[in-house]
Amino acid sequence: IPEIPEEELTPTVRVLLAIISQCMQIIEAQRKEIQLLKDEIARLKGRSQRPKIKASKLNSEIMKKAPRTRKERQKRKTKSTNSYQEITLEAQDIPVNAQFKGYKRYTVQDIEITSHTIVYRRECWMTPEGTYCIAPLPEGVRGHYGNALRSYILHLYYELNVPQNAIVDSLQGRGIIISAGQLNALVTQGHSIFHNEKEDILETGLKIVPYISVDDTGARHQGHNGYCTHIGNDVFSYFKSTNSKSRVNFLRILRGRHNDYMISQESIDYMMMHRIPPPLVNRFRGKLNKRIATEEEWESLLHIIGIHREHDKRIITEAALLGSILSHGIKRDMVIVSDDAGQFDIVVLLHALCWLHAERGLSTIVPINDYHKKIIEDMRRKVWELYHNVQEYKQYPTKEKMLLLESQFDTLCRQETEFEDIKKALESMRQNKKELLLVLQRPEIPLHNNSSENAIRVYVLKRKIHGGTRSELGRECRDTFLSLKKTCRKLDISFYEYILDRLTGRYRIPPLCQLLRERILTPLSFPA
């Protein structure tokens, strides 16, 4: 549609432009849905799907960590080597008048991978009674594969995402006798120490962090669609795969290793906020501060009290779960930063929204002409100007700046325009004012959800390579090792060295929850 002069923009023309704009959004949404349906039909019929080719870009994390100067490069080369050797080479054919000027260093890095088999000849004695006395194995020997090999396998599978069949082929090619079943057992069984440490990370984090960033993504398990939820911030990550993405499910994840329910005053307040009938609420007042130990006992209690409607049952269960997580030490003033997914909005706890997702309501609008495009760009520019002003406020917060930013936010959301789609985007921001501007009271929280967005990509990458899981143990191990891997990266710990340290029982690397506590209790520079 060509740009229409101002003198021709009559009320009727403005209304027609708004209608055309809405039609454009509907057409674009339907175009995407039709393409998804075509891809699904092609998949079901065994045809090749339309390839998704994304633009290549350098890994910003790698670029940021790359050494810049020659001194830094030399330090990086010798910093993490387990074996270090210096060899002096003598110069040949030196002229008579030459002066010695020291040495010029030339560094060569190498690695040696070789199989090593140990056969323990255990003395065996038979007693007069007919029993046998056999020499015990050395301390640290567990199974027929050594700790270094087991660490290497876990490193390949969980950190480098190498498929199991490729690991088997590689190890057999190096002389290791191992089958696909034995390898699967090594990556899924006997990892209770890692599962416990993962739960310790969540329990410690929820007690001391000022905020958590949350997000979820799809996860296949036993041939069915499920979900994986990420909880964390800049110093820890926790993954949990479940079959649903409801608020009840999210509260159960926050509960960690506990399985109890509890009716607290916060639970009663939660029920009242969600308009549970007072007679039903009063039935729980007599059970204040009562802890229900198991899921079965909770279901029995709901039946005895007479809670039968699904809506009432869900809200009351959410209230009891909230009472449980608060009783286990979660900080009441901890902020949950999300992308506005409903399951993460818990009324009693503080909730902040991602500005990048809020601005997406404007960025996804399809303009119908240059005039419409200009208005969209102008609105987006104003949003980003406000965003940068809030970033500056986070560094030096004052009461005057807070009031000014609130006024700027209100002015932005009250902008008048004839386009209905722009009005809806601004209205959505206005309705989320409390969550978007919570940062003015809590400058330490981020303005975006990038921490979880980036962390969840680790899971998505593994899902694309390995697909879904089949056993409950496999799903638990996947969540555990991804949580530990991402947390180790955030704490600047080698994941391979961490695994080897735990399997050998040396514990030279302190518990991750201890390192997490030390990192959080030191002054942090929170990102904008």
PDB file of C-alpha atoms in Angstrom, residues 381-484:
ATOM      1  CA  ARG A 381      12.992   3.115  19.174  1.00  0.00           C
ATOM      2  CA  LYS A 382      11.182   4.630  22.155  1.00  0.00           C
ATOM      3  CA  VAL A 383      11.027   1.223  23.880  1.00  0.00           C
ATOM      4  CA  TRP A 384      14.769   0.698  23.453  1.00  0.00           C
ATOM      5  CA  GLU A 385      15.527   4.222  24.629  1.00  0.00           C
ATOM      6  CA  LEU A 386      13.572   3.471  27.785  1.00  0.00           C
ATOM      7  CA  TYR A 387      15.360   0.122  28.078  1.00  0.00           C
ATOM      8  CA  HIS A 388      18.783   1.820  27.982  1.00  0.00           C
ATOM      9  CA  ASN A 389      17.611   4.413  30.508  1.00  0.00           C
ATOM     10  CA  VAL A 390      16.661   1.596  32.877  1.00  0.00           C
ATOM     11  CA  GLN A 391      20.079   0.012  32.278  1.00  0.00           C
ATOM     12  CA  GLU A 392      21.745   3.248  33.392  1.00  0.00           C
ATOM     13  CA  TYR A 393      19.409   3.430  36.398  1.00  0.00           C
ATOM     14  CA  LYS A 394      20.564  -0.030  37.505  1.00  0.00           C
ATOM     15  CA  GLN A 395      24.100   1.295  37.894  1.00  0.00           C
ATOM     16  CA  TYR A 396      23.132   4.416  39.876  1.00  0.00           C
ATOM     17  CA  PRO A 397      19.546   4.085  41.209  1.00  0.00           C
ATOM     18  CA  THR A 398      17.865   7.104  42.789  1.00  0.00           C
ATOM     19  CA  LYS A 399      14.304   7.949  43.775  1.00  0.00           C
ATOM     20  CA  GLU A 400      14.140  10.802  41.253  1.00  0.00           C
ATOM     21  CA  LYS A 401      15.247   8.561  38.374  1.00  0.00           C
ATOM     22  CA  MET A 402      12.729   5.921  39.431  1.00  0.00           C
ATOM     23  CA  LEU A 403       9.805   8.359  39.250  1.00  0.00           C
ATOM     24  CA  LEU A 404      11.046   9.713  35.919  1.00  0.00           C
ATOM     25  CA  LEU A 405      11.294   6.232  34.385  1.00  0.00           C
ATOM     26  CA  GLU A 406       7.802   5.309  35.595  1.00  0.00           C
ATOM     27  CA  SER A 407       6.476   8.486  33.973  1.00  0.00           C
ATOM     28  CA  GLN A 408       8.311   7.691  30.700  1.00  0.00           C
ATOM     29  CA  PHE A 409       6.874   4.168  30.725  1.00  0.00           C
ATOM     30  CA  ASP A 410       3.308   5.472  31.208  1.00  0.00           C
ATOM     31  CA  THR A 411       3.776   8.048  28.436  1.00  0.00           C
ATOM     32  CA  LEU A 412       5.039   5.378  26.053  1.00  0.00           C
ATOM     33  CA  CYS A 413       2.128   3.018  26.722  1.00  0.00           C
ATOM     34  CA  ARG A 414      -0.424   5.829  26.264  1.00  0.00           C
ATOM     35  CA  GLN A 415       0.799   6.684  22.763  1.00  0.00           C
ATOM     36  CA  GLU A 416      -2.147   7.226  20.415  1.00  0.00           C
ATOM     37  CA  THR A 417      -2.181   5.442  17.051  1.00  0.00           C
ATOM     38  CA  GLU A 418      -4.811   4.381  14.548  1.00  0.00           C
ATOM     39  CA  PHE A 419      -3.325   0.896  14.166  1.00  0.00           C
ATOM     40  CA  GLU A 420      -4.959  -1.715  16.368  1.00  0.00           C
ATOM     41  CA  ASP A 421      -1.970  -4.076  16.392  1.00  0.00           C
ATOM     42  CA  ILE A 422       0.324  -1.367  17.793  1.00  0.00           C
ATOM     43  CA  LYS A 423      -2.306  -0.455  20.378  1.00  0.00           C
ATOM     44  CA  LYS A 424      -2.479  -4.092  21.516  1.00  0.00           C
ATOM     45  CA  ALA A 425       1.296  -4.338  21.868  1.00  0.00           C
ATOM     46  CA  LEU A 426       1.446  -1.153  23.960  1.00  0.00           C
ATOM     47  CA  GLU A 427      -1.563  -2.236  26.009  1.00  0.00           C
ATOM     48  CA  SER A 428       0.148  -5.546  26.760  1.00  0.00           C
ATOM     49  CA  MET A 429       3.190  -3.644  28.048  1.00  0.00           C
ATOM     50  CA  ARG A 430       0.946  -1.395  30.153  1.00  0.00           C
ATOM     51  CA  GLN A 431      -0.741  -4.406  31.758  1.00  0.00           C
ATOM     52  CA  ASN A 432       2.683  -5.853  32.609  1.00  0.00           C
ATOM     53  CA  LYS A 433       3.997  -2.583  34.056  1.00  0.00           C
ATOM     54  CA  LYS A 434       4.493  -4.005  37.555  1.00  0.00           C
ATOM     55  CA  GLU A 435       6.570  -6.946  36.303  1.00  0.00           C
ATOM     56  CA  LEU A 436       8.581  -4.932  33.760  1.00  0.00           C
ATOM     57  CA  LEU A 437       9.413  -2.154  36.235  1.00  0.00           C
ATOM     58  CA  LEU A 438      10.153  -4.404  39.228  1.00  0.00           C
ATOM     59  CA  VAL A 439      13.794  -3.746  38.363  1.00  0.00           C
ATOM     60  CA  LEU A 440      13.350  -0.192  39.689  1.00  0.00           C
ATOM     61  CA  GLN A 441      12.900  -1.628  43.206  1.00  0.00           C
ATOM     62  CA  ARG A 442      15.377  -4.459  42.624  1.00  0.00           C
ATOM     63  CA  PRO A 443      18.248  -3.105  40.460  1.00  0.00           C
ATOM     64  CA  GLU A 444      20.236  -6.343  40.849  1.00  0.00           C
ATOM     65  CA  ILE A 445      17.856  -8.368  38.668  1.00  0.00           C
ATOM     66  CA  PRO A 446      18.405  -8.528  34.875  1.00  0.00           C
ATOM     67  CA  LEU A 447      16.158  -6.889  32.290  1.00  0.00           C
ATOM     68  CA  HIS A 448      15.987 -10.036  30.200  1.00  0.00           C
ATOM     69  CA  ASN A 449      15.706 -13.787  30.382  1.00  0.00           C
ATOM     70  CA  ASN A 450      18.882 -14.486  28.401  1.00  0.00           C
ATOM     71  CA  SER A 451      20.463 -16.573  31.165  1.00  0.00           C
ATOM     72  CA  SER A 452      17.806 -19.274  30.792  1.00  0.00           C
ATOM     73  CA  GLU A 453      17.433 -18.764  27.041  1.00  0.00           C
ATOM     74  CA  ASN A 454      21.150 -19.518  26.581  1.00  0.00           C
ATOM     75  CA  ALA A 455      21.196 -22.386  29.082  1.00  0.00           C
ATOM     76  CA  ILE A 456      18.211 -24.134  27.525  1.00  0.00           C
ATOM     77  CA  ARG A 457      20.068 -24.267  24.190  1.00  0.00           C
ATOM     78  CA  VAL A 458      22.412 -26.835  25.738  1.00  0.00           C
ATOM     79  CA  TYR A 459      19.423 -29.093  26.250  1.00  0.00           C
ATOM     80  CA  VAL A 460      17.971 -28.366  22.787  1.00  0.00           C
ATOM     81  CA  LEU A 461      21.303 -29.291  21.165  1.00  0.00           C
ATOM     82  CA  LYS A 462      21.395 -32.613  23.004  1.00  0.00           C
ATOM     83  CA  ARG A 463      17.756 -33.289  22.066  1.00  0.00           C
ATOM     84  CA  LYS A 464      18.503 -32.697  18.374  1.00  0.00           C
ATOM     85  CA  ILE A 465      21.472 -35.085  18.445  1.00  0.00           C
ATOM     86  CA  HIS A 466      20.196 -37.858  20.723  1.00  0.00           C
ATOM     87  CA  GLY A 467      16.418 -37.506  20.423  1.00  0.00           C
ATOM     88  CA  GLY A 468      14.307 -38.518  23.431  1.00  0.00           C
ATOM     89  CA  THR A 469      14.895 -40.819  26.388  1.00  0.00           C
ATOM     90  CA  ARG A 470      13.379 -44.236  27.034  1.00  0.00           C
ATOM     91  CA  SER A 471      13.963 -45.005  30.709  1.00  0.00           C
ATOM     92  CA  GLU A 472      13.310 -42.893  33.789  1.00  0.00           C
ATOM     93  CA  LEU A 473      16.937 -43.422  34.778  1.00  0.00           C
ATOM     94  CA  GLY A 474      18.119 -42.135  31.405  1.00  0.00           C
ATOM     95  CA  ARG A 475      15.972 -39.013  31.705  1.00  0.00           C
ATOM     96  CA  GLU A 476      17.210 -38.368  35.245  1.00  0.00           C
ATOM     97  CA  CYS A 477      20.864 -38.771  34.200  1.00  0.00           C
ATOM     98  CA  ARG A 478      20.410 -36.439  31.237  1.00  0.00           C
ATOM     99  CA  ASP A 479      18.966 -33.716  33.487  1.00  0.00           C
ATOM    100  CA  THR A 480      21.606 -34.263  36.170  1.00  0.00           C
ATOM    101  CA  PHE A 481      24.685 -34.150  33.966  1.00  0.00           C
ATOM    102  CA  LEU A 482      23.412 -31.200  31.930  1.00  0.00           C
ATOM    103  CA  SER A 483      22.796 -29.324  35.203  1.00  0.00           C
ATOM    104  CA  LEU A 484      26.277 -30.141  36.507  1.00  0.00           C
TER     105      LEU A 484
END
